[in-house]
Amino acid sequence: MKVRLYIVLITFGLYSWNIYSQEEITADTTVLQEEKRDDKYKEDQVYIGATYNILLNRPSDVKQNNLSRGIQLGVVKDMPLNKRRNIALGIGIGYAYNVHFHNLQFFEGEGGSGYRVIPDSVDYKRNKVDTHLIEMPIEFRWRTSTADSYKFWRVYTGIKLGYVFANRYKFIADNKTRFTNDDISRFQAGLHLSVGYNTWNFYAYYGLGKLFKGDTETDTGESLDMSSLKIGIIFYAL
């Protein structure tokens, strides 16, 4: 009888110790998880995107051809505005490259550049202008993120300022023509919007300023009031 009693006591003691150990491990795990949780987290501080570029307000008979495109990349300082940290202000710095293929030919002369629509009788391989910019996005950010979730909806919108630090025009036919065009506006600005979930995000940019300086005209006297519309995708990372 005593032997059975000892066995019961020992079994009860081992069972109690096991429960206590499990509770202690669970408590320690919870503490570690809470310690790892970053209540001061920030989101989407690196971006990279690709766009299809459309020229708006083109002069008569000016058409785009080939694939006018752009790439952009940069970093953003994410500054949450509320305790939940799902509303924030973003200010960043980045680089953008844009190329436009079209049938508007540029001429370089002593009095400046001239412009004309390439006649159908002219056989050419390529006619394009590309630009390199330093950009500064300033945006209002809304998202459904939490400290534990990396998949969430986002809507980021604001203004993007740009400075064209280099450009090049290139015309390729029997001979090649290439030069830097001083008529291209150095300062650019536009409204931009990013909307998406997790990895995939739609991106749009609408230029508020002209791509060329205000007094630039074609050989027929039409003003070059073209601006840019960019549509594409953008990816974000921490």
JSON list of C-alpha atoms in Angstrom, two decimals:
[
{"chain": "A", "resi": 1, "resn": "MET", "atom": "CA", "xyz": [0.00, 0.00, 0.00]},
{"chain": "A", "resi": 2, "resn": "LYS", "atom": "CA", "xyz": [2.85, 2.40, 0.88]},
{"chain": "A", "resi": 3, "resn": "VAL", "atom": "CA", "xyz": [4.57, 1.55, -2.41]},
{"chain": "A", "resi": 4, "resn": "ARG", "atom": "CA", "xyz": [1.45, 2.50, -4.36]},
{"chain": "A", "resi": 5, "resn": "LEU", "atom": "CA", "xyz": [1.15, 5.74, -2.38]},
{"chain": "A", "resi": 6, "resn": "TYR", "atom": "CA", "xyz": [4.77, 6.63, -3.18]},
{"chain": "A", "resi": 7, "resn": "ILE", "atom": "CA", "xyz": [4.15, 5.93, -6.86]},
{"chain": "A", "resi": 8, "resn": "VAL", "atom": "CA", "xyz": [1.09, 8.21, -6.88]},
{"chain": "A", "resi": 9, "resn": "LEU", "atom": "CA", "xyz": [2.96, 11.00, -5.08]},
{"chain": "A", "resi": 10, "resn": "ILE", "atom": "CA", "xyz": [5.95, 10.74, -7.40]},
{"chain": "A", "resi": 11, "resn": "THR", "atom": "CA", "xyz": [3.69, 10.72, -10.51]},
{"chain": "A", "resi": 12, "resn": "PHE", "atom": "CA", "xyz": [1.75, 13.73, -9.22]},
{"chain": "A", "resi": 13, "resn": "GLY", "atom": "CA", "xyz": [4.99, 15.56, -8.49]},
{"chain": "A", "resi": 14, "resn": "LEU", "atom": "CA", "xyz": [6.40, 14.90, -11.95]},
{"chain": "A", "resi": 15, "resn": "TYR", "atom": "CA", "xyz": [3.14, 15.97, -13.59]},
{"chain": "A", "resi": 16, "resn": "SER", "atom": "CA", "xyz": [3.04, 19.21, -11.57]},
{"chain": "A", "resi": 17, "resn": "TRP", "atom": "CA", "xyz": [6.66, 19.96, -12.39]},
{"chain": "A", "resi": 18, "resn": "ASN", "atom": "CA", "xyz": [6.01, 19.37, -16.09]},
{"chain": "A", "resi": 19, "resn": "ILE", "atom": "CA", "xyz": [3.04, 21.79, -16.07]},
{"chain": "A", "resi": 20, "resn": "TYR", "atom": "CA", "xyz": [5.07, 24.41, -14.22]},
{"chain": "A", "resi": 21, "resn": "SER", "atom": "CA", "xyz": [7.96, 24.02, -16.69]},
{"chain": "A", "resi": 22, "resn": "GLN", "atom": "CA", "xyz": [5.63, 24.40, -19.68]},
{"chain": "A", "resi": 23, "resn": "GLU", "atom": "CA", "xyz": [4.07, 27.51, -18.18]},
{"chain": "A", "resi": 24, "resn": "GLU", "atom": "CA", "xyz": [7.51, 28.94, -17.50]},
{"chain": "A", "resi": 25, "resn": "ILE", "atom": "CA", "xyz": [8.66, 28.25, -21.09]},
{"chain": "A", "resi": 26, "resn": "THR", "atom": "CA", "xyz": [5.47, 29.74, -22.49]},
{"chain": "A", "resi": 27, "resn": "ALA", "atom": "CA", "xyz": [5.91, 32.82, -20.33]},
{"chain": "A", "resi": 28, "resn": "ASP", "atom": "CA", "xyz": [9.54, 33.18, -21.40]},
{"chain": "A", "resi": 29, "resn": "THR", "atom": "CA", "xyz": [8.56, 32.79, -25.09]},
{"chain": "A", "resi": 30, "resn": "THR", "atom": "CA", "xyz": [5.88, 35.45, -24.73]},
{"chain": "A", "resi": 31, "resn": "VAL", "atom": "CA", "xyz": [8.36, 37.82, -23.11]},
{"chain": "A", "resi": 32, "resn": "LEU", "atom": "CA", "xyz": [10.87, 37.21, -25.90]},
{"chain": "A", "resi": 33, "resn": "GLN", "atom": "CA", "xyz": [8.22, 37.81, -28.56]},
{"chain": "A", "resi": 34, "resn": "GLU", "atom": "CA", "xyz": [7.19, 41.04, -26.87]},
{"chain": "A", "resi": 35, "resn": "GLU", "atom": "CA", "xyz": [10.82, 42.09, -26.64]},
{"chain": "A", "resi": 36, "resn": "LYS", "atom": "CA", "xyz": [11.33, 41.36, -30.35]},
{"chain": "A", "resi": 37, "resn": "ARG", "atom": "CA", "xyz": [8.23, 43.30, -31.37]},
{"chain": "A", "resi": 38, "resn": "ASP", "atom": "CA", "xyz": [9.25, 46.70, -32.61]},
{"chain": "A", "resi": 39, "resn": "ASP", "atom": "CA", "xyz": [6.69, 49.26, -31.49]},
{"chain": "A", "resi": 40, "resn": "LYS", "atom": "CA", "xyz": [8.72, 51.94, -33.29]},
{"chain": "A", "resi": 41, "resn": "TYR", "atom": "CA", "xyz": [8.76, 50.20, -36.66]},
{"chain": "A", "resi": 42, "resn": "LYS", "atom": "CA", "xyz": [8.90, 52.06, -39.96]},
{"chain": "A", "resi": 43, "resn": "GLU", "atom": "CA", "xyz": [7.78, 50.90, -43.39]},
{"chain": "A", "resi": 44, "resn": "ASP", "atom": "CA", "xyz": [8.82, 51.12, -47.04]},
{"chain": "A", "resi": 45, "resn": "GLN", "atom": "CA", "xyz": [12.03, 53.08, -46.78]},
{"chain": "A", "resi": 46, "resn": "VAL", "atom": "CA", "xyz": [13.51, 51.80, -50.08]},
{"chain": "A", "resi": 47, "resn": "TYR", "atom": "CA", "xyz": [11.70, 51.87, -53.44]},
{"chain": "A", "resi": 48, "resn": "ILE", "atom": "CA", "xyz": [12.33, 50.79, -57.03]},
{"chain": "A", "resi": 49, "resn": "GLY", "atom": "CA", "xyz": [9.93, 51.14, -59.94]},
{"chain": "A", "resi": 50, "resn": "ALA", "atom": "CA", "xyz": [9.45, 50.94, -63.69]},
{"chain": "A", "resi": 51, "resn": "THR", "atom": "CA", "xyz": [7.09, 53.00, -65.85]},
{"chain": "A", "resi": 52, "resn": "TYR", "atom": "CA", "xyz": [5.72, 53.47, -69.34]},
{"chain": "A", "resi": 53, "resn": "ASN", "atom": "CA", "xyz": [6.10, 57.15, -70.27]},
{"chain": "A", "resi": 54, "resn": "ILE", "atom": "CA", "xyz": [3.47, 59.05, -72.25]},
{"chain": "A", "resi": 55, "resn": "LEU", "atom": "CA", "xyz": [3.98, 62.51, -73.74]},
{"chain": "A", "resi": 56, "resn": "LEU", "atom": "CA", "xyz": [0.94, 64.74, -73.21]},
{"chain": "A", "resi": 57, "resn": "ASN", "atom": "CA", "xyz": [0.04, 67.88, -75.20]},
{"chain": "A", "resi": 58, "resn": "ARG", "atom": "CA", "xyz": [2.08, 66.83, -78.21]},
{"chain": "A", "resi": 59, "resn": "PRO", "atom": "CA", "xyz": [2.23, 69.16, -81.24]},
{"chain": "A", "resi": 60, "resn": "SER", "atom": "CA", "xyz": [0.34, 68.14, -84.38]},
{"chain": "A", "resi": 61, "resn": "ASP", "atom": "CA", "xyz": [1.66, 64.97, -86.03]},
{"chain": "A", "resi": 62, "resn": "VAL", "atom": "CA", "xyz": [4.12, 64.25, -83.20]},
{"chain": "A", "resi": 63, "resn": "LYS", "atom": "CA", "xyz": [3.84, 60.59, -82.32]},
{"chain": "A", "resi": 64, "resn": "GLN", "atom": "CA", "xyz": [5.56, 58.25, -79.90]},
{"chain": "A", "resi": 65, "resn": "ASN", "atom": "CA", "xyz": [7.12, 55.02, -81.07]},
{"chain": "A", "resi": 66, "resn": "ASN", "atom": "CA", "xyz": [9.01, 52.10, -79.58]},
{"chain": "A", "resi": 67, "resn": "LEU", "atom": "CA", "xyz": [8.79, 51.70, -75.81]},
{"chain": "A", "resi": 68, "resn": "SER", "atom": "CA", "xyz": [9.21, 54.98, -73.95]},
{"chain": "A", "resi": 69, "resn": "ARG", "atom": "CA", "xyz": [10.10, 53.95, -70.42]},
{"chain": "A", "resi": 70, "resn": "GLY", "atom": "CA", "xyz": [11.56, 54.95, -67.10]},
{"chain": "A", "resi": 71, "resn": "ILE", "atom": "CA", "xyz": [13.13, 53.52, -63.98]},
{"chain": "A", "resi": 72, "resn": "GLN", "atom": "CA", "xyz": [13.35, 55.01, -60.51]},
{"chain": "A", "resi": 73, "resn": "LEU", "atom": "CA", "xyz": [14.93, 54.07, -57.21]},
{"chain": "A", "resi": 74, "resn": "GLY", "atom": "CA", "xyz": [15.62, 55.74, -53.90]},
{"chain": "A", "resi": 75, "resn": "VAL", "atom": "CA", "xyz": [15.18, 55.90, -50.15]},
{"chain": "A", "resi": 76, "resn": "VAL", "atom": "CA", "xyz": [12.45, 57.52, -48.07]},
{"chain": "A", "resi": 77, "resn": "LYS", "atom": "CA", "xyz": [12.51, 58.71, -44.47]},
{"chain": "A", "resi": 78, "resn": "ASP", "atom": "CA", "xyz": [9.29, 57.27, -43.03]},
{"chain": "A", "resi": 79, "resn": "MET", "atom": "CA", "xyz": [7.87, 59.41, -40.22]},
{"chain": "A", "resi": 80, "resn": "PRO", "atom": "CA", "xyz": [4.73, 57.93, -38.56]},
{"chain": "A", "resi": 81, "resn": "LEU", "atom": "CA", "xyz": [2.19, 60.51, -37.40]},
{"chain": "A", "resi": 82, "resn": "ASN", "atom": "CA", "xyz": [0.02, 58.41, -35.03]},
{"chain": "A", "resi": 83, "resn": "LYS", "atom": "CA", "xyz": [0.46, 55.78, -32.32]},
{"chain": "A", "resi": 84, "resn": "ARG", "atom": "CA", "xyz": [-0.69, 52.92, -34.55]},
{"chain": "A", "resi": 85, "resn": "ARG", "atom": "CA", "xyz": [1.94, 54.06, -37.10]},
{"chain": "A", "resi": 86, "resn": "ASN", "atom": "CA", "xyz": [-0.30, 53.40, -40.09]},
{"chain": "A", "resi": 87, "resn": "ILE", "atom": "CA", "xyz": [-0.34, 57.09, -41.09]},
{"chain": "A", "resi": 88, "resn": "ALA", "atom": "CA", "xyz": [2.96, 58.71, -41.95]},
{"chain": "A", "resi": 89, "resn": "LEU", "atom": "CA", "xyz": [4.80, 61.39, -43.81]},
{"chain": "A", "resi": 90, "resn": "GLY", "atom": "CA", "xyz": [7.53, 60.37, -46.23]},
{"chain": "A", "resi": 91, "resn": "ILE", "atom": "CA", "xyz": [10.40, 62.51, -47.54]},
{"chain": "A", "resi": 92, "resn": "GLY", "atom": "CA", "xyz": [13.07, 60.94, -49.71]},
{"chain": "A", "resi": 93, "resn": "ILE", "atom": "CA", "xyz": [15.81, 61.23, -52.27]},
{"chain": "A", "resi": 94, "resn": "GLY", "atom": "CA", "xyz": [16.19, 59.18, -55.42]},
{"chain": "A", "resi": 95, "resn": "TYR", "atom": "CA", "xyz": [17.36, 58.78, -59.00]},
{"chain": "A", "resi": 96, "resn": "ALA", "atom": "CA", "xyz": [15.25, 58.45, -62.16]},
{"chain": "A", "resi": 97, "resn": "TYR", "atom": "CA", "xyz": [16.04, 57.69, -65.78]},
{"chain": "A", "resi": 98, "resn": "ASN", "atom": "CA", "xyz": [13.47, 58.42, -68.50]},
{"chain": "A", "resi": 99, "resn": "VAL", "atom": "CA", "xyz": [13.58, 57.89, -72.24]},
{"chain": "A", "resi": 100, "resn": "HIS", "atom": "CA", "xyz": [11.06, 59.05, -74.87]},
{"chain": "A", "resi": 101, "resn": "PHE", "atom": "CA", "xyz": [11.00, 57.71, -78.41]},
{"chain": "A", "resi": 102, "resn": "HIS", "atom": "CA", "xyz": [9.14, 59.93, -80.91]},
{"chain": "A", "resi": 103, "resn": "ASN", "atom": "CA", "xyz": [9.23, 61.44, -84.39]},
{"chain": "A", "resi": 104, "resn": "LEU", "atom": "CA", "xyz": [10.21, 64.98, -83.34]},
{"chain": "A", "resi": 105, "resn": "GLN", "atom": "CA", "xyz": [13.66, 65.69, -84.69]},
{"chain": "A", "resi": 106, "resn": "PHE", "atom": "CA", "xyz": [16.05, 68.05, -82.90]},
{"chain": "A", "resi": 107, "resn": "PHE", "atom": "CA", "xyz": [18.60, 70.24, -84.68]},
{"chain": "A", "resi": 108, "resn": "GLU", "atom": "CA", "xyz": [21.62, 71.85, -83.08]},
{"chain": "A", "resi": 109, "resn": "GLY", "atom": "CA", "xyz": [22.64, 75.25, -84.43]},
{"chain": "A", "resi": 110, "resn": "GLU", "atom": "CA", "xyz": [24.40, 78.47, -83.46]},
{"chain": "A", "resi": 111, "resn": "GLY", "atom": "CA", "xyz": [21.11, 80.11, -82.52]},
{"chain": "A", "resi": 112, "resn": "GLY", "atom": "CA", "xyz": [20.00, 77.16, -80.40]},
{"chain": "A", "resi": 113, "resn": "SER", "atom": "CA", "xyz": [18.07, 74.00, -81.11]},
{"chain": "A", "resi": 114, "resn": "GLY", "atom": "CA", "xyz": [15.40, 73.61, -83.78]},
{"chain": "A", "resi": 115, "resn": "TYR", "atom": "CA", "xyz": [12.55, 71.11, -84.03]},
{"chain": "A", "resi": 116, "resn": "ARG", "atom": "CA", "xyz": [10.53, 69.50, -86.78]},
{"chain": "A", "resi": 117, "resn": "VAL", "atom": "CA", "xyz": [8.35, 66.44, -87.34]},
{"chain": "A", "resi": 118, "resn": "ILE", "atom": "CA", "xyz": [10.38, 63.86, -89.25]},
{"chain": "A", "resi": 119, "resn": "PRO", "atom": "CA", "xyz": [8.91, 63.53, -92.78]},
{"chain": "A", "resi": 120, "resn": "ASP", "atom": "CA", "xyz": [7.65, 60.12, -93.83]},
{"chain": "A", "resi": 121, "resn": "SER", "atom": "CA", "xyz": [10.22, 60.12, -96.63]},
{"chain": "A", "resi": 122, "resn": "VAL", "atom": "CA", "xyz": [13.08, 60.07, -94.10]},
{"chain": "A", "resi": 123, "resn": "ASP", "atom": "CA", "xyz": [14.28, 56.59, -93.20]},
{"chain": "A", "resi": 124, "resn": "TYR", "atom": "CA", "xyz": [15.66, 56.48, -89.68]},
{"chain": "A", "resi": 125, "resn": "LYS", "atom": "CA", "xyz": [16.28, 53.81, -87.06]},
{"chain": "A", "resi": 126, "resn": "ARG", "atom": "CA", "xyz": [15.93, 55.69, -83.81]},
{"chain": "A", "resi": 127, "resn": "ASN", "atom": "CA", "xyz": [14.98, 59.11, -82.52]},
{"chain": "A", "resi": 128, "resn": "LYS", "atom": "CA", "xyz": [14.92, 59.65, -78.76]},
{"chain": "A", "resi": 129, "resn": "VAL", "atom": "CA", "xyz": [15.74, 61.89, -75.83]},
{"chain": "A", "resi": 130, "resn": "ASP", "atom": "CA", "xyz": [16.67, 60.61, -72.41]},
{"chain": "A", "resi": 131, "resn": "THR", "atom": "CA", "xyz": [17.01, 62.38, -69.07]},
{"chain": "A", "resi": 132, "resn": "HIS", "atom": "CA", "xyz": [18.68, 61.65, -65.74]},
{"chain": "A", "resi": 133, "resn": "LEU", "atom": "CA", "xyz": [17.15, 63.21, -62.63]},
{"chain": "A", "resi": 134, "resn": "ILE", "atom": "CA", "xyz": [17.70, 63.59, -58.93]},
{"chain": "A", "resi": 135, "resn": "GLU", "atom": "CA", "xyz": [14.24, 63.38, -57.34]},
{"chain": "A", "resi": 136, "resn": "MET", "atom": "CA", "xyz": [12.70, 64.26, -54.00]},
{"chain": "A", "resi": 137, "resn": "PRO", "atom": "CA", "xyz": [9.38, 62.55, -53.22]},
{"chain": "A", "resi": 138, "resn": "ILE", "atom": "CA", "xyz": [7.22, 64.16, -50.52]},
{"chain": "A", "resi": 139, "resn": "GLU", "atom": "CA", "xyz": [4.18, 62.05, -49.70]},
{"chain": "A", "resi": 140, "resn": "PHE", "atom": "CA", "xyz": [1.33, 61.33, -47.32]},
{"chain": "A", "resi": 141, "resn": "ARG", "atom": "CA", "xyz": [1.24, 57.63, -46.44]},
{"chain": "A", "resi": 142, "resn": "TRP", "atom": "CA", "xyz": [-1.65, 55.43, -45.31]},
{"chain": "A", "resi": 143, "resn": "ARG", "atom": "CA", "xyz": [-1.33, 51.67, -44.77]},
{"chain": "A", "resi": 144, "resn": "THR", "atom": "CA", "xyz": [-2.79, 48.72, -42.85]},
{"chain": "A", "resi": 145, "resn": "SER", "atom": "CA", "xyz": [0.55, 47.49, -41.50]},
{"chain": "A", "resi": 146, "resn": "THR", "atom": "CA", "xyz": [1.30, 46.31, -37.97]},
{"chain": "A", "resi": 147, "resn": "ALA", "atom": "CA", "xyz": [4.52, 45.49, -36.14]},
{"chain": "A", "resi": 148, "resn": "ASP", "atom": "CA", "xyz": [3.98, 41.78, -36.92]},
{"chain": "A", "resi": 149, "resn": "SER", "atom": "CA", "xyz": [2.64, 41.95, -40.50]},
{"chain": "A", "resi": 150, "resn": "TYR", "atom": "CA", "xyz": [4.63, 42.42, -43.68]},
{"chain": "A", "resi": 151, "resn": "LYS", "atom": "CA", "xyz": [1.64, 42.10, -46.00]},
{"chain": "A", "resi": 152, "resn": "PHE", "atom": "CA", "xyz": [-0.66, 45.09, -46.04]},
{"chain": "A", "resi": 153, "resn": "TRP", "atom": "CA", "xyz": [-2.53, 47.58, -48.18]},
{"chain": "A", "resi": 154, "resn": "ARG", "atom": "CA", "xyz": [-0.96, 50.96, -48.89]},
{"chain": "A", "resi": 155, "resn": "VAL", "atom": "CA", "xyz": [-1.92, 54.26, -50.48]},
{"chain": "A", "resi": 156, "resn": "TYR", "atom": "CA", "xyz": [0.88, 56.80, -50.84]},
{"chain": "A", "resi": 157, "resn": "THR", "atom": "CA", "xyz": [0.34, 60.11, -52.60]},
{"chain": "A", "resi": 158, "resn": "GLY", "atom": "CA", "xyz": [2.08, 63.45, -52.84]},
{"chain": "A", "resi": 159, "resn": "ILE", "atom": "CA", "xyz": [4.39, 65.53, -54.98]},
{"chain": "A", "resi": 160, "resn": "LYS", "atom": "CA", "xyz": [7.71, 64.65, -56.53]},
{"chain": "A", "resi": 161, "resn": "LEU", "atom": "CA", "xyz": [10.32, 67.31, -57.29]},
{"chain": "A", "resi": 162, "resn": "GLY", "atom": "CA", "xyz": [13.05, 66.62, -59.81]},
{"chain": "A", "resi": 163, "resn": "TYR", "atom": "CA", "xyz": [16.22, 68.18, -61.17]},
{"chain": "A", "resi": 164, "resn": "VAL", "atom": "CA", "xyz": [17.51, 67.12, -64.61]},
{"chain": "A", "resi": 165, "resn": "PHE", "atom": "CA", "xyz": [21.27, 66.93, -64.20]},
{"chain": "A", "resi": 166, "resn": "ALA", "atom": "CA", "xyz": [21.92, 65.31, -67.60]},
{"chain": "A", "resi": 167, "resn": "ASN", "atom": "CA", "xyz": [20.12, 64.73, -70.89]},
{"chain": "A", "resi": 168, "resn": "ARG", "atom": "CA", "xyz": [20.98, 63.44, -74.35]},
{"chain": "A", "resi": 169, "resn": "TYR", "atom": "CA", "xyz": [19.24, 63.56, -77.70]},
{"chain": "A", "resi": 170, "resn": "LYS", "atom": "CA", "xyz": [20.06, 60.87, -80.26]},
{"chain": "A", "resi": 171, "resn": "PHE", "atom": "CA", "xyz": [19.04, 60.50, -83.91]},
{"chain": "A", "resi": 172, "resn": "ILE", "atom": "CA", "xyz": [20.22, 57.45, -85.83]},
{"chain": "A", "resi": 173, "resn": "ALA", "atom": "CA", "xyz": [19.86, 57.19, -89.61]},
{"chain": "A", "resi": 174, "resn": "ASP", "atom": "CA", "xyz": [22.70, 56.92, -92.14]},
{"chain": "A", "resi": 175, "resn": "ASN", "atom": "CA", "xyz": [24.58, 59.18, -89.75]},
{"chain": "A", "resi": 176, "resn": "LYS", "atom": "CA", "xyz": [24.31, 59.60, -86.00]},
{"chain": "A", "resi": 177, "resn": "THR", "atom": "CA", "xyz": [23.45, 62.85, -84.28]},
{"chain": "A", "resi": 178, "resn": "ARG", "atom": "CA", "xyz": [23.70, 63.28, -80.52]},
{"chain": "A", "resi": 179, "resn": "PHE", "atom": "CA", "xyz": [23.95, 66.29, -78.26]},
{"chain": "A", "resi": 180, "resn": "THR", "atom": "CA", "xyz": [22.81, 67.78, -74.95]},
{"chain": "A", "resi": 181, "resn": "ASN", "atom": "CA", "xyz": [19.69, 69.92, -75.31]},
{"chain": "A", "resi": 182, "resn": "ASP", "atom": "CA", "xyz": [19.64, 73.12, -73.27]},
{"chain": "A", "resi": 183, "resn": "ASP", "atom": "CA", "xyz": [15.94, 73.67, -74.02]},
{"chain": "A", "resi": 184, "resn": "ILE", "atom": "CA", "xyz": [14.89, 70.86, -71.67]},
{"chain": "A", "resi": 185, "resn": "SER", "atom": "CA", "xyz": [13.63, 72.22, -68.35]},
{"chain": "A", "resi": 186, "resn": "ARG", "atom": "CA", "xyz": [16.02, 71.54, -65.51]},
{"chain": "A", "resi": 187, "resn": "PHE", "atom": "CA", "xyz": [13.37, 71.56, -62.79]},
{"chain": "A", "resi": 188, "resn": "GLN", "atom": "CA", "xyz": [10.47, 69.11, -62.92]},
{"chain": "A", "resi": 189, "resn": "ALA", "atom": "CA", "xyz": [7.53, 68.55, -60.59]},
{"chain": "A", "resi": 190, "resn": "GLY", "atom": "CA", "xyz": [4.53, 66.27, -60.59]},
{"chain": "A", "resi": 191, "resn": "LEU", "atom": "CA", "xyz": [1.85, 64.51, -58.57]},
{"chain": "A", "resi": 192, "resn": "HIS", "atom": "CA", "xyz": [2.39, 60.83, -57.87]},
{"chain": "A", "resi": 193, "resn": "LEU", "atom": "CA", "xyz": [0.34, 57.96, -56.46]},
{"chain": "A", "resi": 194, "resn": "SER", "atom": "CA", "xyz": [1.17, 54.43, -55.30]},
{"chain": "A", "resi": 195, "resn": "VAL", "atom": "CA", "xyz": [-1.61, 51.95, -54.52]},
{"chain": "A", "resi": 196, "resn": "GLY", "atom": "CA", "xyz": [-1.25, 48.26, -53.83]},
{"chain": "A", "resi": 197, "resn": "TYR", "atom": "CA", "xyz": [-1.01, 45.25, -51.56]},
{"chain": "A", "resi": 198, "resn": "ASN", "atom": "CA", "xyz": [2.16, 43.53, -50.42]},
{"chain": "A", "resi": 199, "resn": "THR", "atom": "CA", "xyz": [4.63, 43.24, -53.33]},
{"chain": "A", "resi": 200, "resn": "TRP", "atom": "CA", "xyz": [2.63, 44.59, -56.25]},
{"chain": "A", "resi": 201, "resn": "ASN", "atom": "CA", "xyz": [1.82, 48.29, -56.35]},
{"chain": "A", "resi": 202, "resn": "PHE", "atom": "CA", "xyz": [0.37, 50.44, -59.12]},
{"chain": "A", "resi": 203, "resn": "TYR", "atom": "CA", "xyz": [2.25, 53.69, -59.71]},
{"chain": "A", "resi": 204, "resn": "ALA", "atom": "CA", "xyz": [1.23, 56.86, -61.57]},
{"chain": "A", "resi": 205, "resn": "TYR", "atom": "CA", "xyz": [2.91, 60.24, -62.06]},
{"chain": "A", "resi": 206, "resn": "TYR", "atom": "CA", "xyz": [1.39, 63.33, -63.67]},
{"chain": "A", "resi": 207, "resn": "GLY", "atom": "CA", "xyz": [3.80, 66.11, -64.60]},
{"chain": "A", "resi": 208, "resn": "LEU", "atom": "CA", "xyz": [2.77, 69.59, -63.55]},
{"chain": "A", "resi": 209, "resn": "GLY", "atom": "CA", "xyz": [5.48, 71.35, -65.53]},
{"chain": "A", "resi": 210, "resn": "LYS", "atom": "CA", "xyz": [6.61, 71.32, -69.15]},
{"chain": "A", "resi": 211, "resn": "LEU", "atom": "CA", "xyz": [9.45, 69.13, -70.37]},
{"chain": "A", "resi": 212, "resn": "PHE", "atom": "CA", "xyz": [10.79, 72.02, -72.44]},
{"chain": "A", "resi": 213, "resn": "LYS", "atom": "CA", "xyz": [11.32, 75.68, -71.61]},
{"chain": "A", "resi": 214, "resn": "GLY", "atom": "CA", "xyz": [8.34, 77.94, -72.23]},
{"chain": "A", "resi": 215, "resn": "ASP", "atom": "CA", "xyz": [9.55, 79.66, -75.41]},
{"chain": "A", "resi": 216, "resn": "THR", "atom": "CA", "xyz": [10.49, 76.46, -77.29]},
{"chain": "A", "resi": 217, "resn": "GLU", "atom": "CA", "xyz": [8.69, 76.01, -80.63]},
{"chain": "A", "resi": 218, "resn": "THR", "atom": "CA", "xyz": [8.70, 73.73, -83.67]},
{"chain": "A", "resi": 219, "resn": "ASP", "atom": "CA", "xyz": [9.57, 74.94, -87.17]},
{"chain": "A", "resi": 220, "resn": "THR", "atom": "CA", "xyz": [5.84, 75.51, -87.77]},
{"chain": "A", "resi": 221, "resn": "GLY", "atom": "CA", "xyz": [5.51, 77.79, -84.74]},
{"chain": "A", "resi": 222, "resn": "GLU", "atom": "CA", "xyz": [3.79, 75.30, -82.41]},
{"chain": "A", "resi": 223, "resn": "SER", "atom": "CA", "xyz": [4.81, 75.52, -78.77]},
{"chain": "A", "resi": 224, "resn": "LEU", "atom": "CA", "xyz": [6.41, 72.49, -77.16]},
{"chain": "A", "resi": 225, "resn": "ASP", "atom": "CA", "xyz": [4.08, 72.35, -74.17]},
{"chain": "A", "resi": 226, "resn": "MET", "atom": "CA", "xyz": [4.56, 68.64, -73.63]},
{"chain": "A", "resi": 227, "resn": "SER", "atom": "CA", "xyz": [4.38, 67.17, -70.14]},
{"chain": "A", "resi": 228, "resn": "SER", "atom": "CA", "xyz": [4.78, 63.61, -68.93]},
{"chain": "A", "resi": 229, "resn": "LEU", "atom": "CA", "xyz": [2.39, 60.94, -67.71]},
{"chain": "A", "resi": 230, "resn": "LYS", "atom": "CA", "xyz": [4.02, 57.83, -66.26]},
{"chain": "A", "resi": 231, "resn": "ILE", "atom": "CA", "xyz": [2.20, 54.59, -65.44]},
{"chain": "A", "resi": 232, "resn": "GLY", "atom": "CA", "xyz": [3.82, 51.50, -64.03]},
{"chain": "A", "resi": 233, "resn": "ILE", "atom": "CA", "xyz": [4.65, 49.45, -60.96]},
{"chain": "A", "resi": 234, "resn": "ILE", "atom": "CA", "xyz": [6.70, 50.15, -57.85]},
{"chain": "A", "resi": 235, "resn": "PHE", "atom": "CA", "xyz": [8.18, 47.87, -55.18]},
{"chain": "A", "resi": 236, "resn": "TYR", "atom": "CA", "xyz": [8.99, 48.75, -51.58]},
{"chain": "A", "resi": 237, "resn": "ALA", "atom": "CA", "xyz": [11.34, 47.28, -48.99]},
{"chain": "A", "resi": 238, "resn": "LEU", "atom": "CA", "xyz": [12.55, 48.16, -45.52]}
]
